[in-house]
mmCIF file of C-alpha atoms in Angstrom:
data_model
loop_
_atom_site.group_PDB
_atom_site.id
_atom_site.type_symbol
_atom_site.label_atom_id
_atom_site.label_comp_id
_atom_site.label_asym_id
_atom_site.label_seq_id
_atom_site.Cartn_x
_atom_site.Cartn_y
_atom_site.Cartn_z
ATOM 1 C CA UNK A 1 52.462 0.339 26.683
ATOM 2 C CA UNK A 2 52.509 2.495 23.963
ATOM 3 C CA UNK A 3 54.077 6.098 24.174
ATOM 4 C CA UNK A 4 54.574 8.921 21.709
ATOM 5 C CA UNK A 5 58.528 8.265 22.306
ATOM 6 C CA UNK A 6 59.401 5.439 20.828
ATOM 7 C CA UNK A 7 63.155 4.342 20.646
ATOM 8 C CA UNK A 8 65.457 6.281 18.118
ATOM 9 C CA UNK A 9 66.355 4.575 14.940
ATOM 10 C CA UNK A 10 69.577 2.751 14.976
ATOM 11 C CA UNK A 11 72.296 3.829 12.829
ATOM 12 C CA UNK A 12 74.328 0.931 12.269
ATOM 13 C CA UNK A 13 72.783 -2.556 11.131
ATOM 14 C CA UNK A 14 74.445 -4.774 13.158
ATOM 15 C CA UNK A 15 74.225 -2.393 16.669
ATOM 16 C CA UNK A 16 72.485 -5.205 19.535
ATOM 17 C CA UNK A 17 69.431 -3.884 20.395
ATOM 18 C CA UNK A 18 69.490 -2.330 23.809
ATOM 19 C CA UNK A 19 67.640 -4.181 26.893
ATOM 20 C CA UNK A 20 65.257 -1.629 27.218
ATOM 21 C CA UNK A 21 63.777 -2.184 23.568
ATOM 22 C CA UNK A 22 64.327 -6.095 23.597
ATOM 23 C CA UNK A 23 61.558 -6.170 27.016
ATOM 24 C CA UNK A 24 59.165 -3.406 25.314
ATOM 25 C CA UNK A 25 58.708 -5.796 22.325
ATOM 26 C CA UNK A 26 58.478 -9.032 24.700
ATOM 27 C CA UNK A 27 56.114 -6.847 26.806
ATOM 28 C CA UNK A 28 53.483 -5.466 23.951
ATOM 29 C CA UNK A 29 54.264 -7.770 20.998
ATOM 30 C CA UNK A 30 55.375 -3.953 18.744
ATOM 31 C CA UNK A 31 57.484 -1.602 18.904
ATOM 32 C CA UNK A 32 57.157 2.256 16.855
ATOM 33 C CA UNK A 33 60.186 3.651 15.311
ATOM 34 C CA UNK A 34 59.731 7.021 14.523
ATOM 35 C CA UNK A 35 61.151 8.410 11.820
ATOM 36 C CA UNK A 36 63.261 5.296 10.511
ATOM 37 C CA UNK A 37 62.939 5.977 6.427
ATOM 38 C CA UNK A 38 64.450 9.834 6.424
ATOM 39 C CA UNK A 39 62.415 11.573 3.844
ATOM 40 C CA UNK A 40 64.590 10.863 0.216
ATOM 41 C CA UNK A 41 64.048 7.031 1.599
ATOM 42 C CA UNK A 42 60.378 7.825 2.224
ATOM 43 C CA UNK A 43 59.693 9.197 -1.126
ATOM 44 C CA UNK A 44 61.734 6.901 -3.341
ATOM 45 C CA UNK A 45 59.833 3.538 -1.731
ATOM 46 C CA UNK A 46 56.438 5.820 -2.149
ATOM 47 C CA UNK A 47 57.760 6.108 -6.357
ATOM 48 C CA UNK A 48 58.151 2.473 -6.150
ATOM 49 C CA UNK A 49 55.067 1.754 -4.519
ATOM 50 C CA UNK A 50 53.277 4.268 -7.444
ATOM 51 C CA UNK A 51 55.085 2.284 -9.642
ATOM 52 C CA UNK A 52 53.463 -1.542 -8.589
ATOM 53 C CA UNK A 53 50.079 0.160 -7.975
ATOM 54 C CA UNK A 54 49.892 2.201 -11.772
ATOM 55 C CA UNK A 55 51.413 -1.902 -13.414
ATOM 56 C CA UNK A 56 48.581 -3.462 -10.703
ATOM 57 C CA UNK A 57 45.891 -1.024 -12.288
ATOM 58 C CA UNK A 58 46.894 -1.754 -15.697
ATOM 59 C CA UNK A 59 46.818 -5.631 -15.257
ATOM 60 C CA UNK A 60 43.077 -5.092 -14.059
ATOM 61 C CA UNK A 61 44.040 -6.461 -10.003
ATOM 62 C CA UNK A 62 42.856 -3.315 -8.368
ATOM 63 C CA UNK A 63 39.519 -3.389 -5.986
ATOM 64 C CA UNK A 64 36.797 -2.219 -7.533
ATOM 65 C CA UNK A 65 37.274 0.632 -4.948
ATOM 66 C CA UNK A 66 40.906 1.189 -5.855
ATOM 67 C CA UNK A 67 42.518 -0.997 -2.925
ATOM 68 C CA UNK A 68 45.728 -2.705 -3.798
ATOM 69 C CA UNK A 69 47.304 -5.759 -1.724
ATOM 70 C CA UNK A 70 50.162 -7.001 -3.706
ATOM 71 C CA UNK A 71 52.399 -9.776 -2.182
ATOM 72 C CA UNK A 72 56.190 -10.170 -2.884
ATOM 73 C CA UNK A 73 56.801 -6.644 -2.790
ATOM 74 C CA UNK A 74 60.631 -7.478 -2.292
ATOM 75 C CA UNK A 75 61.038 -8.375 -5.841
ATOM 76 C CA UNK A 76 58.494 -5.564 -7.381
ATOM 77 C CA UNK A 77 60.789 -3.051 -7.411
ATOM 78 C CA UNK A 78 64.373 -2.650 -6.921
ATOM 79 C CA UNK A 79 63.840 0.289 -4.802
ATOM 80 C CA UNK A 80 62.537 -2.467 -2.064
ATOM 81 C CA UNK A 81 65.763 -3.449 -1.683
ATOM 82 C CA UNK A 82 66.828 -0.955 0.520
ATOM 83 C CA UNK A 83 64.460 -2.082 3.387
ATOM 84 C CA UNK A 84 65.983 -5.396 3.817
ATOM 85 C CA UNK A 85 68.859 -4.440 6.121
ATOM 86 C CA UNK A 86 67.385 -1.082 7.166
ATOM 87 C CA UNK A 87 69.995 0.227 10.242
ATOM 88 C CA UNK A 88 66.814 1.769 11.531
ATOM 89 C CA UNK A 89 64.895 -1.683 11.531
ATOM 90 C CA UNK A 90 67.297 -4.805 11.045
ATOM 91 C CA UNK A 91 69.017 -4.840 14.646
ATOM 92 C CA UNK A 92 65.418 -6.275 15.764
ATOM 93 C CA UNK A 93 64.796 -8.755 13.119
ATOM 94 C CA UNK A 94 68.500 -10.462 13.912
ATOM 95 C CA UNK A 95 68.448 -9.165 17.641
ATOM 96 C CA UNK A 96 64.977 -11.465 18.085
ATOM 97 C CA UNK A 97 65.446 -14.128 15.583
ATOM 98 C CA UNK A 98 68.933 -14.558 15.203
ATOM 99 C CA UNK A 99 71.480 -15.099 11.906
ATOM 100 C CA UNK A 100 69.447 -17.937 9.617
ATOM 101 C CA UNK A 101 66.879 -15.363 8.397
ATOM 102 C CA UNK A 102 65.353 -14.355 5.269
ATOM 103 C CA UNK A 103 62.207 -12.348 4.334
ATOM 104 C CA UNK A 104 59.403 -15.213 3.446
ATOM 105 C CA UNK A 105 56.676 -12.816 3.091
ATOM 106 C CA UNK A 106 56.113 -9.148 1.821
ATOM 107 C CA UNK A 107 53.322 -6.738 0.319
ATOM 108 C CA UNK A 108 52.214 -3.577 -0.230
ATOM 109 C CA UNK A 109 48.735 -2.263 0.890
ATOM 110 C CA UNK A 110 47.400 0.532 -0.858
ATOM 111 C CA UNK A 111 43.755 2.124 0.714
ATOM 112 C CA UNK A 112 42.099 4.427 -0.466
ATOM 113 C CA UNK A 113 39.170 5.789 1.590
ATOM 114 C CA UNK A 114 36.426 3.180 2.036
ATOM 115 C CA UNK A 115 33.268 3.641 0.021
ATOM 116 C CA UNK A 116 30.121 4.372 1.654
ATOM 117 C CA UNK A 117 28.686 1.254 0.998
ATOM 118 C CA UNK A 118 31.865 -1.205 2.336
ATOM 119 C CA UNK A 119 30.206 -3.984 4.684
ATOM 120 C CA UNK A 120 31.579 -4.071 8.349
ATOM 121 C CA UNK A 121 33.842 -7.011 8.583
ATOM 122 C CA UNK A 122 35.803 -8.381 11.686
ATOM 123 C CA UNK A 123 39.325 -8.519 10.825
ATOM 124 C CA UNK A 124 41.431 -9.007 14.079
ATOM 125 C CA UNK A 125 44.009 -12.181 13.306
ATOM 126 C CA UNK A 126 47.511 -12.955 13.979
ATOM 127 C CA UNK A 127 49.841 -13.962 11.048
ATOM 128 C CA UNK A 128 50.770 -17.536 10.201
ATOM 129 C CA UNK A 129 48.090 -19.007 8.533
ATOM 130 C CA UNK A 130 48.554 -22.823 9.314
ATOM 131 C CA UNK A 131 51.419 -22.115 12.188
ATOM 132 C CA UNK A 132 48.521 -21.361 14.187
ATOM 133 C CA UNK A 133 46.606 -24.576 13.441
ATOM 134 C CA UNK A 134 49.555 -27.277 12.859
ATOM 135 C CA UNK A 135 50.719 -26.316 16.299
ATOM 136 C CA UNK A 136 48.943 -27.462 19.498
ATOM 137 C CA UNK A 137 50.727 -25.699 22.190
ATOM 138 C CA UNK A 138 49.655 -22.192 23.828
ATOM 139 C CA UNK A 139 51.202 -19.821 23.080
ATOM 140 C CA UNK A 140 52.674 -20.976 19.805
ATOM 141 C CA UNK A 141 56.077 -19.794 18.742
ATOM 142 C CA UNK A 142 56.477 -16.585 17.500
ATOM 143 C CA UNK A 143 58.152 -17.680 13.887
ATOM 144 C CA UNK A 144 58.555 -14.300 12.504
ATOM 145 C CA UNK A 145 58.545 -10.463 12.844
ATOM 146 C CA UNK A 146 56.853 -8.190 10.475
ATOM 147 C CA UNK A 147 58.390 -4.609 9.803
ATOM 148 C CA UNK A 148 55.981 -2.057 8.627
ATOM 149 C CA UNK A 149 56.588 1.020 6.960
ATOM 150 C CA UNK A 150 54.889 3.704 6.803
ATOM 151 C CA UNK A 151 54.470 6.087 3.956
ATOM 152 C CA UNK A 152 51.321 8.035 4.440
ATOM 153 C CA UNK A 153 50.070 10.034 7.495
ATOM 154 C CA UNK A 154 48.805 7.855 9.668
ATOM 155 C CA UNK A 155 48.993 10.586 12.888
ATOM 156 C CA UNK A 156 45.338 11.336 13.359
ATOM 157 C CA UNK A 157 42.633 8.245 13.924
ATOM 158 C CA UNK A 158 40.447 7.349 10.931
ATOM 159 C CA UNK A 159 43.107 7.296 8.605
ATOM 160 C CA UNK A 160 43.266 3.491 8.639
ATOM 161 C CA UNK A 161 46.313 3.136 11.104
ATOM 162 C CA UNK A 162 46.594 -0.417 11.881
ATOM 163 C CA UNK A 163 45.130 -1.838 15.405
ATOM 164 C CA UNK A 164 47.095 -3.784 17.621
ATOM 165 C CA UNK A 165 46.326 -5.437 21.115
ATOM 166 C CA UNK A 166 49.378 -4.538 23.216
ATOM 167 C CA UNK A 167 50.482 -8.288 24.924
ATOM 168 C CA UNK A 168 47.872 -10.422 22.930
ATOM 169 C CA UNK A 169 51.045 -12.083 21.137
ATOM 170 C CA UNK A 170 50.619 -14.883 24.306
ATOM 171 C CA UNK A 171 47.049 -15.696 23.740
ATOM 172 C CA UNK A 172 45.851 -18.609 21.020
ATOM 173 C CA UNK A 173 42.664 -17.059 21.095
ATOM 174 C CA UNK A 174 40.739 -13.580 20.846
ATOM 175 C CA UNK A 175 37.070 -13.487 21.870
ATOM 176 C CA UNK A 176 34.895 -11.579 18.587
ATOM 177 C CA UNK A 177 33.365 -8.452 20.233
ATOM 178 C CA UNK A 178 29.239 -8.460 19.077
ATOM 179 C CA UNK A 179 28.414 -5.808 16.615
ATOM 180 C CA UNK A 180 26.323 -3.158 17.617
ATOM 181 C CA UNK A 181 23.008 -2.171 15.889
ATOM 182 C CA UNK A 182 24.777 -0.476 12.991
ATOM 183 C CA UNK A 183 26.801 -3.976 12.350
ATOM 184 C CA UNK A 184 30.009 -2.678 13.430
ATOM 185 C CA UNK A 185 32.254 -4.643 15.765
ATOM 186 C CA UNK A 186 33.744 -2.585 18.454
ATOM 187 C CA UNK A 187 37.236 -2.505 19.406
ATOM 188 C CA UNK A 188 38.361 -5.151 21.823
ATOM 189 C CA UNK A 189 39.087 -3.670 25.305
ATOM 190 C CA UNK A 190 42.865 -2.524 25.462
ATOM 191 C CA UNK A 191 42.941 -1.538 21.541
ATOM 192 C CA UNK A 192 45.793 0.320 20.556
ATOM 193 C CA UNK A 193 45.839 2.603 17.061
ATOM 194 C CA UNK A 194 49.645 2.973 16.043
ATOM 195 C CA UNK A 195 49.837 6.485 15.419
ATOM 196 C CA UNK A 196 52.548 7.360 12.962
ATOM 197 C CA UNK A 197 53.916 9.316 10.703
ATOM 198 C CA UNK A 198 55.552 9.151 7.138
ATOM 199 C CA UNK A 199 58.985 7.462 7.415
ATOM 200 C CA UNK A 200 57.779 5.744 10.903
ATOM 201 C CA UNK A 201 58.291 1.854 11.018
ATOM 202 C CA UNK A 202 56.923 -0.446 13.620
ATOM 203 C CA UNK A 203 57.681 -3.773 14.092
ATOM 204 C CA UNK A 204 55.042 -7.131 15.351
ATOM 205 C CA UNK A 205 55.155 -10.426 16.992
ATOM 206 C CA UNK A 206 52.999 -12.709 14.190
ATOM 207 C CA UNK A 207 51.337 -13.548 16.813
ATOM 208 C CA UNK A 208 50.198 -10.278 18.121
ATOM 209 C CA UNK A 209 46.390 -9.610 17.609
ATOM 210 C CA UNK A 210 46.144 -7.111 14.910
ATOM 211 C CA UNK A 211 43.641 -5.127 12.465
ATOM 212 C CA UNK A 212 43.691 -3.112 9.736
ATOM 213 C CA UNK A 213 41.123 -0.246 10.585
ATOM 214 C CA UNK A 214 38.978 1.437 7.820
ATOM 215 C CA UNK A 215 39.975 4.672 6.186
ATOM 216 C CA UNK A 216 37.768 7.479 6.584
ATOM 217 C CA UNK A 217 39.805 9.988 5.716
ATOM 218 C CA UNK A 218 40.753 11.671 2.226
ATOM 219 C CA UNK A 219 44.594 10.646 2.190
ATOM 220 C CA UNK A 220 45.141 7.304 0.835
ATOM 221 C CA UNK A 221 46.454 4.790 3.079
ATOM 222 C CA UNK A 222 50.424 3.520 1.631
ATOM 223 C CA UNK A 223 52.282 0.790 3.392
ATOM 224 C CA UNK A 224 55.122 -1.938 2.729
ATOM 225 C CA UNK A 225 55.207 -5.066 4.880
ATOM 226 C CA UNK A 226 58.151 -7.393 5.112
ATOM 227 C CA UNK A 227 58.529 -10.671 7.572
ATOM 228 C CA UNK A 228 61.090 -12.149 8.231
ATOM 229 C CA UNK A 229 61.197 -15.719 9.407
ATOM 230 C CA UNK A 230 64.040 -18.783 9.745
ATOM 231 C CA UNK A 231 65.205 -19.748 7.021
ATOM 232 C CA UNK A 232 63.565 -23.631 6.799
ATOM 233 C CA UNK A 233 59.911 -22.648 6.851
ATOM 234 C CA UNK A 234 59.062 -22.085 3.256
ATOM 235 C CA UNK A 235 58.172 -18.826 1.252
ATOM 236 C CA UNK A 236 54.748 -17.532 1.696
ATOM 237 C CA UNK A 237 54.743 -15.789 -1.762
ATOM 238 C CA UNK A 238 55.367 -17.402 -5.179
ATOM 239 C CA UNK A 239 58.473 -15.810 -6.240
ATOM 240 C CA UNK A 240 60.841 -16.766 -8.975
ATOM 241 C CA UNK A 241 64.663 -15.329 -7.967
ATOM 242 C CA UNK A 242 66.809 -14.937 -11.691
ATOM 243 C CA UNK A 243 70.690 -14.924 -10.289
ATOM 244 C CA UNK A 244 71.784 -14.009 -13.800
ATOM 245 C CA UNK A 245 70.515 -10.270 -13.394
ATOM 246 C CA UNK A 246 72.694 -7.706 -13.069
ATOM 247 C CA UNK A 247 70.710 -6.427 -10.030
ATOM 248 C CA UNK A 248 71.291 -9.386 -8.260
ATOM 249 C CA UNK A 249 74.845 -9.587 -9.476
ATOM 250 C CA UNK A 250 75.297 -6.304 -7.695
ATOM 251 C CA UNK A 251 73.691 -7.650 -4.072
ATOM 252 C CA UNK A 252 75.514 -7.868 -1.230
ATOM 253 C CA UNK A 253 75.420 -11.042 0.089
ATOM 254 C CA UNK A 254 73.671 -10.348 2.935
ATOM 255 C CA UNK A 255 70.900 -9.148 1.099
ATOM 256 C CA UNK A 256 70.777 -12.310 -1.105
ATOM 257 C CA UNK A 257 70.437 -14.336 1.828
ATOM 258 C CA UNK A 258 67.517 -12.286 2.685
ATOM 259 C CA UNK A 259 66.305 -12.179 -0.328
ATOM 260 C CA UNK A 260 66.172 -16.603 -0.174
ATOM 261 C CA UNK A 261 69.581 -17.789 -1.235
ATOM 262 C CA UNK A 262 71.154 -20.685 0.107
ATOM 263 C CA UNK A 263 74.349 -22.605 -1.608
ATOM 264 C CA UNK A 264 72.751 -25.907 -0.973
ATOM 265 C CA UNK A 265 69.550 -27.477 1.226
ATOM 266 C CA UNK A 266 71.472 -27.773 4.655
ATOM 267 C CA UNK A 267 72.176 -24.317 4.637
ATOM 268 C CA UNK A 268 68.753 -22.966 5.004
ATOM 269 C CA UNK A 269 68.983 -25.174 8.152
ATOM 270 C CA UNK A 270 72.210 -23.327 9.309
ATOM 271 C CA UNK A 271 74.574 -25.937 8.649
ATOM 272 C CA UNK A 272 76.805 -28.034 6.133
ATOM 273 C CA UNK A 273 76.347 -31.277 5.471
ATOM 274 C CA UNK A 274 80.057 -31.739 5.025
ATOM 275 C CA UNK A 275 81.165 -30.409 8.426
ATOM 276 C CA UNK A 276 77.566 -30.981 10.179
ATOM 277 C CA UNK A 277 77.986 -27.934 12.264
ATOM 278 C CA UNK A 278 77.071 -24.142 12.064
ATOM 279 C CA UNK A 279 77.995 -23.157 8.461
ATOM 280 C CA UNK A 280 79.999 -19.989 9.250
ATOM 281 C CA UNK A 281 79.621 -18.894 5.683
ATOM 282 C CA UNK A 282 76.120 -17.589 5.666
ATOM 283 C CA UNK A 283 76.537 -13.952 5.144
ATOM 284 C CA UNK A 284 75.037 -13.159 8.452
ATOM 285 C CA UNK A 285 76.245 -15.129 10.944
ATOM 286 C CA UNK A 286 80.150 -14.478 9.289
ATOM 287 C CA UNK A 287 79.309 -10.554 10.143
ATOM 288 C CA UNK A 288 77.927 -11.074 13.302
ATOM 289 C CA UNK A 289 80.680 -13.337 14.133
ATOM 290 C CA UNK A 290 83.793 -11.295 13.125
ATOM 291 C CA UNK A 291 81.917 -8.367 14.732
ATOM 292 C CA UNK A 292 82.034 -10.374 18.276
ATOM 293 C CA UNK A 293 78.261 -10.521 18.144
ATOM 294 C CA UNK A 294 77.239 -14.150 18.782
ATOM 295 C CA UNK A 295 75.885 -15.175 21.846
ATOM 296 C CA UNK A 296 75.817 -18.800 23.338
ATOM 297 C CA UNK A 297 73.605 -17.628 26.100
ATOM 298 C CA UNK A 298 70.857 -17.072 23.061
ATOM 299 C CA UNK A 299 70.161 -20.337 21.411
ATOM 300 C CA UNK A 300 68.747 -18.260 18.005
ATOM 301 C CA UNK A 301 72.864 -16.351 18.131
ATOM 302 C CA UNK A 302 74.694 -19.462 18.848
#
């Protein structure tokens, strides 16, 4: 169900995530985190995202209405690199998924209000792409988590919030609702619009039923996106990573795991070929580990 008092942020990275927030996000397929960028954060990732959007309008890859959705925002901007092991966000992403992660997919969505003349289009889906075709089993795996921040106001309807339908993650299918006389498509029954605010995050089963809405407001719509998924399923984006920069010199190596490293093949599988068990030097499983945090009861923390 979705309340206006969401869990707080958590402070440290590698806190577990309380019971409590592990059965909302089984329960509804999200979870809202208020206030999880604090406002320097908020404003240096809204630079960055000026930044990609002013180099996207020079290159000519704008909408002709000004909309911008740019994929491997990780590697845009160095600023990005501060979301990858948010304290606020990251206890969920390892908490869910476990240790062999890494962010496969990102982008930022810049909206400005929709023109007058914008067509009405049906755009409920769940993330995956071919997951949800190669896979004959209901429901399908969940894969991955998306975290989305939120940089604009998004507090008031009409401001194109995104949709969600609270416990559709379970469900292969969604029925289309029939448009109406004006050609719009109305909501499905049980629609949810996540309300928040600049700095607020929220976090989504891939499989969860979800829509962007239109903006019909004057404030233009900013987000960043980043999924995270196991490390052997491939990279969604085409990105090139350069280890001879001094910015990825200066990783941690956490964040270059997350980021898609991997010493050899086997590792992205979570092992070594040489021992054939759990390679204990991926950055983090050896943190959770030292930090008593791996669980044999949970086969994705073993």
């Amino acid at each position: 169900m979705h309340t206006d008092a969401p869990p707080r942020p958590y402070v440290d990275r590698y806190a577990p995530i309380t019971d409590a927030d592990r059965r909302a996000f089984a329960e509804q397929g999200y979870l809202l985190i208020r206030g999880a960028l604090d406002e320097p954060l908020r404003a240096e990732i809204e630079n960055a995202v000026d930044r990609v959007y002013a180099a996207e309008e020079r290159a000519g890859r704008l909408s002709p209405h000004g909309a911008m959705h740019t994929l491997g925002a990780v590697f845009r901007d160095e600023a990005f690199t501060e979301l990858l092991d948010l304290p606020a966000t990251f206890p969920h992403l390892w908490g869910h998924l476990g240790w062999n992660i890494y962010v496969h997919h990102s982008h930022i969505d810049v909206n400005p209000p929709v023109p007058d003349d914008e067509p009405p289009a049906w755009r409920w889906h769940q993330d995956g792409y071919r997951q949800n075709a190669d896979l004959a089993m209901e429901p399908r795996p969940m894969f991955s988590i998306k975290v989305a921040y939120v940089l604009s106001d998004l507090s008031e309807p009409g401001r194109g919030g995104t949709l969600v339908l609270p416990g559709s993650q379970y469900s292969n299918t969604l029925e289309r609702t029939e448009p109406g006389p004006d050609g719009h498509y109305p909501r499905p029954p049980g629609t949810v619009e996540i309300s928040a605010r600049p700095g607020d995050a929220f976090l989504f089963d891939r499989r969860l039923w979800h829509s962007r809405s239109p903006n019909l407001s004057a404030i233009t719509r900013k987000m960043v996106f980043l999924c995270y998924t196991y490390r052997w399923i491939r990279w969604r984006d085409d990105v090139t990573i350069n280890r001879h920069t001094p910015w990825w010199n200066g990783l941690t190596p956490l964040r270059r795991q997350l980021l898609g490293d991997g010493d050899e093949a086997a590792s992205h599988f979570g092992f070594t070929l040489e021992s054939g068990v759990w390679d204990d030097a991926i950055p983090l499983r050896a943190a959770l580990k030292s930090r008593g945090l791996l669980d044999h009861s949970q086969h994705y923390l073993r």
